[in-house]
Amino acid sequence: MDKQKKIVEMFDVIAPSYDLANRVLSFGIDIGWRKEGCKRTLERIGKNQGLKVLDVACGTGDMIAHWQTQLQCSEFIGIDPSKGMLEIAQKKIQNCTFIEAQAQNLPLEDESMDIISIAYGLRNVCEYPLALKEFYRVLKKGGVLLILEFMHNPNPSFFDSLGLFYTQKVLPLLGGWISKNKQAYAYLPDSIKDFASVDELRGQLENIGFSHIFSKSYHAKISSIFVASKEK
Ligand SMILES: C[S@@+](CC[C@H](N)C(=O)[O-])C[C@H]1O[C@@H](n2cnc3c(N)ncnc32)[C@H](O)[C@@H]1O
């Protein structure tokens, strides 16, 4: 079976325990990372109503829930290829259109969205450079892309290695135990090691045409955010 199909099937299987595992494994700290990402994106856009917001790899809908607390009179779309994750999102989130699709082939028109977010999803897209191009195509001029992700850290400091110990050793054990699916959480550290570093992703965004790229890494560089604009 191809790698992308296997990844999506894995999310189908862990969907019922995904939210619990997420909150326990991040000690709720991910809520702060998500909030800061939304805040910085909205500061960049300069308004908080009448926006079209697309959350890609929306999973069980956590990012859409954050956007909905920040935005009034706006339209929300969540895209994910996992039926299992989408089923949970649909039960949790109102006033959002959910579509089963992949990031590298978005079923949306050119220049149709004000904001695109992808939280802890890009690493799971095998052909992620194609997804970045899709985000650029679908964003309106002046639109903003928000990425939250666990990035590969090729030169960890002593302090960073504490974060790496957590993501590479503790998290797979705890996640495997909560989800009763060791394989799914063993995949997590491997997917981080195989993914881009902060500098590499910044370069890729620049090459596609994104500008004003802001990035920041948190908590021993465990998680990073990127905010990037499509020029007006
Ligand atoms: C770690 S979860 C993140 C879910 C959610 N964004 C969150 O912040 O909790 C990763 C998600 O990426 C989705 N995914 C996997 N491959 C994808 C692809 N090719 N395109 C879009 N999403 C994908 C999975 O189905 C899963 O829901």
PDB file of C-alpha atoms and ligand atoms in Angstrom:
ATOM      1  CA  MET A   1       0.000   0.000   0.000  1.00  0.00           C
ATOM      2  CA  ASP A   2       1.347   3.480  -0.746  1.00  0.00           C
ATOM      3  CA  LYS A   3       2.755   5.509   2.148  1.00  0.00           C
ATOM      4  CA  GLN A   4       0.147   8.300   1.992  1.00  0.00           C
ATOM      5  CA  LYS A   5      -2.717   5.802   2.076  1.00  0.00           C
ATOM      6  CA  LYS A   6      -1.173   4.063   5.103  1.00  0.00           C
ATOM      7  CA  ILE A   7      -0.856   7.397   6.959  1.00  0.00           C
ATOM      8  CA  VAL A   8      -4.512   8.297   6.341  1.00  0.00           C
ATOM      9  CA  GLU A   9      -5.656   4.818   7.434  1.00  0.00           C
ATOM     10  CA  MET A  10      -3.621   5.198  10.617  1.00  0.00           C
ATOM     11  CA  PHE A  11      -5.527   8.421  11.444  1.00  0.00           C
ATOM     12  CA  ASP A  12      -8.818   6.625  10.733  1.00  0.00           C
ATOM     13  CA  VAL A  13      -7.871   4.043  13.357  1.00  0.00           C
ATOM     14  CA  ILE A  14      -6.692   6.468  16.087  1.00  0.00           C
ATOM     15  CA  ALA A  15      -9.475   9.038  15.487  1.00  0.00           C
ATOM     16  CA  PRO A  16     -11.618   8.020  18.525  1.00  0.00           C
ATOM     17  CA  SER A  17      -8.719   8.534  20.989  1.00  0.00           C
ATOM     18  CA  TYR A  18      -7.025  11.414  19.122  1.00  0.00           C
ATOM     19  CA  ASP A  19      -8.390  14.340  21.172  1.00  0.00           C
ATOM     20  CA  LEU A  20      -7.648  12.702  24.523  1.00  0.00           C
ATOM     21  CA  ALA A  21      -4.120  11.710  23.456  1.00  0.00           C
ATOM     22  CA  ASN A  22      -3.486  15.232  22.135  1.00  0.00           C
ATOM     23  CA  ARG A  23      -4.486  16.982  25.374  1.00  0.00           C
ATOM     24  CA  VAL A  24      -2.597  14.539  27.615  1.00  0.00           C
ATOM     25  CA  LEU A  25       0.581  14.416  25.510  1.00  0.00           C
ATOM     26  CA  SER A  26       0.835  18.196  25.123  1.00  0.00           C
ATOM     27  CA  PHE A  27      -0.320  18.919  28.743  1.00  0.00           C
ATOM     28  CA  GLY A  28      -2.746  21.342  27.032  1.00  0.00           C
ATOM     29  CA  ILE A  29       0.217  23.516  25.919  1.00  0.00           C
ATOM     30  CA  ASP A  30      -0.839  23.118  22.270  1.00  0.00           C
ATOM     31  CA  ILE A  31      -3.863  25.322  23.051  1.00  0.00           C
ATOM     32  CA  GLY A  32      -1.463  28.261  23.648  1.00  0.00           C
ATOM     33  CA  TRP A  33       0.440  27.513  20.410  1.00  0.00           C
ATOM     34  CA  ARG A  34      -2.827  27.424  18.450  1.00  0.00           C
ATOM     35  CA  LYS A  35      -4.095  30.651  20.053  1.00  0.00           C
ATOM     36  CA  GLU A  36      -0.875  32.494  19.290  1.00  0.00           C
ATOM     37  CA  GLY A  37      -0.941  31.292  15.684  1.00  0.00           C
ATOM     38  CA  CYS A  38      -4.526  32.543  15.211  1.00  0.00           C
ATOM     39  CA  LYS A  39      -3.721  35.873  16.926  1.00  0.00           C
ATOM     40  CA  ARG A  40      -0.647  36.552  14.770  1.00  0.00           C
ATOM     41  CA  THR A  41      -2.553  35.617  11.591  1.00  0.00           C
ATOM     42  CA  LEU A  42      -5.445  37.951  12.400  1.00  0.00           C
ATOM     43  CA  GLU A  43      -3.053  40.801  13.265  1.00  0.00           C
ATOM     44  CA  ARG A  44      -1.529  40.302   9.800  1.00  0.00           C
ATOM     45  CA  ILE A  45      -4.945  40.239   8.058  1.00  0.00           C
ATOM     46  CA  GLY A  46      -6.107  43.276  10.043  1.00  0.00           C
ATOM     47  CA  LYS A  47      -9.776  42.297  10.530  1.00  0.00           C
ATOM     48  CA  ASN A  48     -11.816  39.627  12.285  1.00  0.00           C
ATOM     49  CA  GLN A  49     -15.019  39.351  10.305  1.00  0.00           C
ATOM     50  CA  GLY A  50     -16.249  38.461   6.837  1.00  0.00           C
ATOM     51  CA  LEU A  51     -13.311  36.151   6.208  1.00  0.00           C
ATOM     52  CA  LYS A  52     -13.103  32.835   4.377  1.00  0.00           C
ATOM     53  CA  VAL A  53     -11.032  30.415   6.437  1.00  0.00           C
ATOM     54  CA  LEU A  54      -9.760  27.030   5.287  1.00  0.00           C
ATOM     55  CA  ASP A  55      -8.215  24.595   7.761  1.00  0.00           C
ATOM     56  CA  VAL A  56      -6.332  21.839   5.938  1.00  0.00           C
ATOM     57  CA  ALA A  57      -5.653  18.483   7.672  1.00  0.00           C
ATOM     58  CA  CYS A  58      -8.384  19.679  10.031  1.00  0.00           C
ATOM     59  CA  GLY A  59      -8.539  16.320  11.815  1.00  0.00           C
ATOM     60  CA  THR A  60     -11.092  16.463  14.626  1.00  0.00           C
ATOM     61  CA  GLY A  61     -11.574  20.212  14.136  1.00  0.00           C
ATOM     62  CA  ASP A  62      -9.488  21.813  16.912  1.00  0.00           C
ATOM     63  CA  MET A  63      -8.160  24.657  14.751  1.00  0.00           C
ATOM     64  CA  ILE A  64     -11.611  25.465  13.402  1.00  0.00           C
ATOM     65  CA  ALA A  65     -12.866  25.694  16.984  1.00  0.00           C
ATOM     66  CA  HIS A  66     -10.099  28.242  17.662  1.00  0.00           C
ATOM     67  CA  TRP A  67     -10.893  30.256  14.538  1.00  0.00           C
ATOM     68  CA  GLN A  68     -14.568  30.320  15.462  1.00  0.00           C
ATOM     69  CA  THR A  69     -13.815  31.885  18.866  1.00  0.00           C
ATOM     70  CA  GLN A  70     -11.803  34.676  17.159  1.00  0.00           C
ATOM     71  CA  LEU A  71     -13.941  35.451  14.116  1.00  0.00           C
ATOM     72  CA  GLN A  72     -17.443  36.753  13.503  1.00  0.00           C
ATOM     73  CA  CYS A  73     -19.585  36.414  10.355  1.00  0.00           C
ATOM     74  CA  SER A  74     -16.953  34.307   8.619  1.00  0.00           C
ATOM     75  CA  GLU A  75     -17.053  31.135   6.529  1.00  0.00           C
ATOM     76  CA  PHE A  76     -15.177  28.001   7.569  1.00  0.00           C
ATOM     77  CA  ILE A  77     -14.050  24.991   5.558  1.00  0.00           C
ATOM     78  CA  GLY A  78     -12.227  21.962   6.983  1.00  0.00           C
ATOM     79  CA  ILE A  79     -10.410  19.537   4.689  1.00  0.00           C
ATOM     80  CA  ASP A  80      -8.981  16.149   5.636  1.00  0.00           C
ATOM     81  CA  PRO A  81      -8.640  12.796   3.829  1.00  0.00           C
ATOM     82  CA  SER A  82      -9.466  10.722   6.953  1.00  0.00           C
ATOM     83  CA  LYS A  83     -13.140   9.773   7.214  1.00  0.00           C
ATOM     84  CA  GLY A  84     -12.633   8.801  10.867  1.00  0.00           C
ATOM     85  CA  MET A  85     -11.191  12.202  11.846  1.00  0.00           C
ATOM     86  CA  LEU A  86     -13.883  14.055   9.840  1.00  0.00           C
ATOM     87  CA  GLU A  87     -16.698  12.112  11.528  1.00  0.00           C
ATOM     88  CA  ILE A  88     -15.528  13.377  14.926  1.00  0.00           C
ATOM     89  CA  ALA A  89     -15.032  16.935  13.630  1.00  0.00           C
ATOM     90  CA  GLN A  90     -18.581  16.976  12.251  1.00  0.00           C
ATOM     91  CA  LYS A  91     -20.005  15.982  15.640  1.00  0.00           C
ATOM     92  CA  LYS A  92     -17.949  18.639  17.496  1.00  0.00           C
ATOM     93  CA  ILE A  93     -18.086  21.667  15.193  1.00  0.00           C
ATOM     94  CA  GLN A  94     -21.104  23.574  13.825  1.00  0.00           C
ATOM     95  CA  ASN A  95     -21.193  26.102  10.972  1.00  0.00           C
ATOM     96  CA  CYS A  96     -18.330  24.585   9.016  1.00  0.00           C
ATOM     97  CA  THR A  97     -18.241  22.745   5.685  1.00  0.00           C
ATOM     98  CA  PHE A  98     -16.125  19.607   5.871  1.00  0.00           C
ATOM     99  CA  ILE A  99     -14.626  18.095   2.711  1.00  0.00           C
ATOM    100  CA  GLU A 100     -12.776  14.798   2.340  1.00  0.00           C
ATOM    101  CA  ALA A 101      -9.696  15.696   0.291  1.00  0.00           C
ATOM    102  CA  GLN A 102      -5.893  15.874   0.344  1.00  0.00           C
ATOM    103  CA  ALA A 103      -3.762  18.981   0.865  1.00  0.00           C
ATOM    104  CA  GLN A 104      -1.847  18.426  -2.371  1.00  0.00           C
ATOM    105  CA  ASN A 105      -5.046  18.584  -4.435  1.00  0.00           C
ATOM    106  CA  LEU A 106      -7.482  21.078  -2.916  1.00  0.00           C
ATOM    107  CA  PRO A 107     -10.965  21.071  -4.498  1.00  0.00           C
ATOM    108  CA  LEU A 108     -11.197  24.871  -4.257  1.00  0.00           C
ATOM    109  CA  GLU A 109     -11.002  27.753  -6.696  1.00  0.00           C
ATOM    110  CA  ASP A 110      -7.942  29.951  -7.214  1.00  0.00           C
ATOM    111  CA  GLU A 111      -7.689  32.960  -4.872  1.00  0.00           C
ATOM    112  CA  SER A 112     -10.812  32.010  -2.902  1.00  0.00           C
ATOM    113  CA  MET A 113      -9.607  31.997   0.751  1.00  0.00           C
ATOM    114  CA  ASP A 114      -8.425  34.778   3.107  1.00  0.00           C
ATOM    115  CA  ILE A 115      -6.766  32.429   5.590  1.00  0.00           C
ATOM    116  CA  ILE A 116      -5.390  28.902   5.257  1.00  0.00           C
ATOM    117  CA  SER A 117      -4.181  27.060   8.352  1.00  0.00           C
ATOM    118  CA  ILE A 118      -2.602  23.651   8.742  1.00  0.00           C
ATOM    119  CA  ALA A 119      -1.771  22.441  12.260  1.00  0.00           C
ATOM    120  CA  TYR A 120       0.431  19.371  12.737  1.00  0.00           C
ATOM    121  CA  GLY A 121      -0.712  18.209   9.314  1.00  0.00           C
ATOM    122  CA  LEU A 122       1.962  19.214   6.792  1.00  0.00           C
ATOM    123  CA  ARG A 123       4.408  16.553   8.052  1.00  0.00           C
ATOM    124  CA  ASN A 124       1.819  13.920   7.138  1.00  0.00           C
ATOM    125  CA  VAL A 125       1.516  15.050   3.522  1.00  0.00           C
ATOM    126  CA  CYS A 126       4.062  12.938   1.626  1.00  0.00           C
ATOM    127  CA  GLU A 127       4.235  15.449  -1.233  1.00  0.00           C
ATOM    128  CA  TYR A 128       4.083  18.495   1.033  1.00  0.00           C
ATOM    129  CA  PRO A 129       5.831  20.921  -1.415  1.00  0.00           C
ATOM    130  CA  LEU A 130       2.818  20.363  -3.728  1.00  0.00           C
ATOM    131  CA  ALA A 131       0.517  21.246  -0.828  1.00  0.00           C
ATOM    132  CA  LEU A 132       2.424  24.523  -0.255  1.00  0.00           C
ATOM    133  CA  LYS A 133       1.854  25.398  -3.935  1.00  0.00           C
ATOM    134  CA  GLU A 134      -1.845  24.580  -3.534  1.00  0.00           C
ATOM    135  CA  PHE A 135      -2.061  26.904  -0.511  1.00  0.00           C
ATOM    136  CA  TYR A 136      -0.522  29.703  -2.585  1.00  0.00           C
ATOM    137  CA  ARG A 137      -2.940  29.065  -5.458  1.00  0.00           C
ATOM    138  CA  VAL A 138      -6.055  29.013  -3.233  1.00  0.00           C
ATOM    139  CA  LEU A 139      -5.144  32.043  -1.087  1.00  0.00           C
ATOM    140  CA  LYS A 140      -6.467  35.428  -2.168  1.00  0.00           C
ATOM    141  CA  LYS A 141      -3.920  38.179  -2.778  1.00  0.00           C
ATOM    142  CA  GLY A 142      -3.215  39.598   0.699  1.00  0.00           C
ATOM    143  CA  GLY A 143      -4.242  36.248   2.246  1.00  0.00           C
ATOM    144  CA  VAL A 144      -2.295  34.625   5.067  1.00  0.00           C
ATOM    145  CA  LEU A 145      -1.017  31.084   5.614  1.00  0.00           C
ATOM    146  CA  LEU A 146      -0.551  29.736   9.163  1.00  0.00           C
ATOM    147  CA  ILE A 147       1.460  26.554   9.739  1.00  0.00           C
ATOM    148  CA  LEU A 148       1.949  24.893  13.121  1.00  0.00           C
ATOM    149  CA  GLU A 149       4.292  21.924  13.041  1.00  0.00           C
ATOM    150  CA  PHE A 150       6.867  19.741  14.789  1.00  0.00           C
ATOM    151  CA  MET A 151       9.957  20.558  12.732  1.00  0.00           C
ATOM    152  CA  HIS A 152      13.137  18.550  12.261  1.00  0.00           C
ATOM    153  CA  ASN A 153      15.912  20.087  14.393  1.00  0.00           C
ATOM    154  CA  PRO A 154      19.300  19.221  12.837  1.00  0.00           C
ATOM    155  CA  ASN A 155      21.413  21.062  15.465  1.00  0.00           C
ATOM    156  CA  PRO A 156      19.778  20.668  18.871  1.00  0.00           C
ATOM    157  CA  SER A 157      21.226  22.557  21.842  1.00  0.00           C
ATOM    158  CA  PHE A 158      21.413  20.781  25.209  1.00  0.00           C
ATOM    159  CA  PHE A 159      18.060  22.353  26.146  1.00  0.00           C
ATOM    160  CA  ASP A 160      16.507  21.315  22.788  1.00  0.00           C
ATOM    161  CA  SER A 161      17.602  17.716  23.372  1.00  0.00           C
ATOM    162  CA  LEU A 162      15.201  17.613  26.357  1.00  0.00           C
ATOM    163  CA  GLY A 163      12.375  18.398  23.905  1.00  0.00           C
ATOM    164  CA  LEU A 164      13.704  15.762  21.511  1.00  0.00           C
ATOM    165  CA  PHE A 165      13.794  13.195  24.313  1.00  0.00           C
ATOM    166  CA  TYR A 166      10.135  13.942  24.960  1.00  0.00           C
ATOM    167  CA  THR A 167       8.988  13.728  21.305  1.00  0.00           C
ATOM    168  CA  GLN A 168      11.207  10.745  20.416  1.00  0.00           C
ATOM    169  CA  LYS A 169      10.979   8.588  23.537  1.00  0.00           C
ATOM    170  CA  VAL A 170       8.197   9.612  25.943  1.00  0.00           C
ATOM    171  CA  LEU A 171       5.509  10.644  23.482  1.00  0.00           C
ATOM    172  CA  PRO A 172       5.502   7.399  21.417  1.00  0.00           C
ATOM    173  CA  LEU A 173       5.191   5.331  24.621  1.00  0.00           C
ATOM    174  CA  LEU A 174       2.423   7.434  26.182  1.00  0.00           C
ATOM    175  CA  GLY A 175       0.580   7.948  22.875  1.00  0.00           C
ATOM    176  CA  GLY A 176       0.754   4.215  22.090  1.00  0.00           C
ATOM    177  CA  TRP A 177      -0.659   3.452  25.519  1.00  0.00           C
ATOM    178  CA  ILE A 178      -3.551   5.972  25.342  1.00  0.00           C
ATOM    179  CA  SER A 179      -4.537   5.088  21.767  1.00  0.00           C
ATOM    180  CA  LYS A 180      -3.794   1.366  22.181  1.00  0.00           C
ATOM    181  CA  ASN A 181      -1.939   1.748  18.882  1.00  0.00           C
ATOM    182  CA  LYS A 182       1.861   1.641  19.351  1.00  0.00           C
ATOM    183  CA  GLN A 183       2.542   1.757  15.622  1.00  0.00           C
ATOM    184  CA  ALA A 184       0.740   5.075  15.116  1.00  0.00           C
ATOM    185  CA  TYR A 185       2.726   6.858  17.791  1.00  0.00           C
ATOM    186  CA  ALA A 186       6.017   5.212  16.760  1.00  0.00           C
ATOM    187  CA  TYR A 187       5.414   6.931  13.394  1.00  0.00           C
ATOM    188  CA  LEU A 188       5.433  10.388  15.023  1.00  0.00           C
ATOM    189  CA  PRO A 189       9.204  10.717  15.839  1.00  0.00           C
ATOM    190  CA  ASP A 190      10.122   9.215  12.453  1.00  0.00           C
ATOM    191  CA  SER A 191       7.892  11.683  10.631  1.00  0.00           C
ATOM    192  CA  ILE A 192       9.583  14.589  12.474  1.00  0.00           C
ATOM    193  CA  LYS A 193      13.091  13.290  11.643  1.00  0.00           C
ATOM    194  CA  ASP A 194      12.126  12.933   7.959  1.00  0.00           C
ATOM    195  CA  PHE A 195      10.527  16.396   7.759  1.00  0.00           C
ATOM    196  CA  ALA A 196      12.010  19.811   6.904  1.00  0.00           C
ATOM    197  CA  SER A 197      13.853  22.060   9.367  1.00  0.00           C
ATOM    198  CA  VAL A 198      12.572  25.584  10.098  1.00  0.00           C
ATOM    199  CA  ASP A 199      15.136  27.081   7.666  1.00  0.00           C
ATOM    200  CA  GLU A 200      14.245  24.597   4.914  1.00  0.00           C
ATOM    201  CA  LEU A 201      10.515  25.283   5.183  1.00  0.00           C
ATOM    202  CA  ARG A 202      11.121  29.052   5.209  1.00  0.00           C
ATOM    203  CA  GLY A 203      13.156  28.651   1.991  1.00  0.00           C
ATOM    204  CA  GLN A 204      10.431  26.559   0.345  1.00  0.00           C
ATOM    205  CA  LEU A 205       7.751  29.120   1.238  1.00  0.00           C
ATOM    206  CA  GLU A 206       9.913  31.922  -0.163  1.00  0.00           C
ATOM    207  CA  ASN A 207      10.569  30.018  -3.413  1.00  0.00           C
ATOM    208  CA  ILE A 208       6.833  29.544  -3.962  1.00  0.00           C
ATOM    209  CA  GLY A 209       6.280  33.298  -3.594  1.00  0.00           C
ATOM    210  CA  PHE A 210       5.177  33.770   0.021  1.00  0.00           C
ATOM    211  CA  SER A 211       6.464  36.915   1.697  1.00  0.00           C
ATOM    212  CA  HIS A 212       6.794  38.419   5.204  1.00  0.00           C
ATOM    213  CA  ILE A 213       7.519  34.968   6.592  1.00  0.00           C
ATOM    214  CA  PHE A 214       7.446  34.942  10.388  1.00  0.00           C
ATOM    215  CA  SER A 215       8.559  31.843  12.294  1.00  0.00           C
ATOM    216  CA  LYS A 216       8.967  31.069  15.969  1.00  0.00           C
ATOM    217  CA  SER A 217       9.747  27.848  17.853  1.00  0.00           C
ATOM    218  CA  TYR A 218       8.426  27.055  21.326  1.00  0.00           C
ATOM    219  CA  HIS A 219       9.296  24.913  24.341  1.00  0.00           C
ATOM    220  CA  ALA A 220      12.751  23.513  23.510  1.00  0.00           C
ATOM    221  CA  LYS A 221      11.794  23.942  19.816  1.00  0.00           C
ATOM    222  CA  ILE A 222       9.216  21.120  20.125  1.00  0.00           C
ATOM    223  CA  SER A 223       6.678  23.083  18.079  1.00  0.00           C
ATOM    224  CA  SER A 224       7.038  25.899  15.540  1.00  0.00           C
ATOM    225  CA  ILE A 225       4.671  28.361  13.898  1.00  0.00           C
ATOM    226  CA  PHE A 226       4.973  30.051  10.522  1.00  0.00           C
ATOM    227  CA  VAL A 227       2.878  32.984   9.323  1.00  0.00           C
ATOM    228  CA  ALA A 228       3.351  33.884   5.647  1.00  0.00           C
ATOM    229  CA  SER A 229       1.553  36.275   3.266  1.00  0.00           C
ATOM    230  CA  LYS A 230       0.582  36.199  -0.377  1.00  0.00           C
ATOM    231  CA  GLU A 231       1.405  39.706  -1.682  1.00  0.00           C
ATOM    232  CA  LYS A 232      -1.518  41.988  -2.601  1.00  0.00           C
TER     233      LYS A 232
HETATM  234  C1  LIG B   1      -1.770  15.131  13.692  1.00  0.00           C
HETATM  235  S1  LIG B   1      -3.329  15.279  12.869  1.00  0.00           S
HETATM  236  C2  LIG B   1      -3.671  17.004  13.061  1.00  0.00           C
HETATM  237  C3  LIG B   1      -5.126  17.287  13.128  1.00  0.00           C
HETATM  238  C4  LIG B   1      -5.520  18.718  13.462  1.00  0.00           C
HETATM  239  N1  LIG B   1      -5.065  19.660  12.467  1.00  0.00           N
HETATM  240  C5  LIG B   1      -5.037  19.142  14.815  1.00  0.00           C
HETATM  241  O1  LIG B   1      -4.386  20.165  14.905  1.00  0.00           O
HETATM  242  O2  LIG B   1      -5.325  18.448  15.799  1.00  0.00           O
HETATM  243  C6  LIG B   1      -2.838  15.168  11.186  1.00  0.00           C
HETATM  244  C7  LIG B   1      -3.983  15.164  10.193  1.00  0.00           C
HETATM  245  O3  LIG B   1      -3.418  15.202   8.881  1.00  0.00           O
HETATM  246  C8  LIG B   1      -4.305  14.483   8.043  1.00  0.00           C
HETATM  247  N2  LIG B   1      -3.620  14.138   6.777  1.00  0.00           N
HETATM  248  C9  LIG B   1      -2.862  13.070   6.493  1.00  0.00           C
HETATM  249  N3  LIG B   1      -2.474  13.111   5.210  1.00  0.00           N
HETATM  250  C10 LIG B   1      -2.996  14.235   4.672  1.00  0.00           C
HETATM  251  C11 LIG B   1      -2.992  14.811   3.364  1.00  0.00           C
HETATM  252  N4  LIG B   1      -2.328  14.252   2.356  1.00  0.00           N
HETATM  253  N5  LIG B   1      -3.662  15.973   3.174  1.00  0.00           N
HETATM  254  C12 LIG B   1      -4.335  16.558   4.184  1.00  0.00           C
HETATM  255  N6  LIG B   1      -4.386  16.048   5.436  1.00  0.00           N
HETATM  256  C13 LIG B   1      -3.730  14.906   5.680  1.00  0.00           C
HETATM  257  C14 LIG B   1      -4.692  13.282   8.886  1.00  0.00           C
HETATM  258  O4  LIG B   1      -5.842  12.621   8.390  1.00  0.00           O
HETATM  259  C15 LIG B   1      -4.883  13.930  10.252  1.00  0.00           C
HETATM  260  O5  LIG B   1      -6.214  14.304  10.473  1.00  0.00           O
END
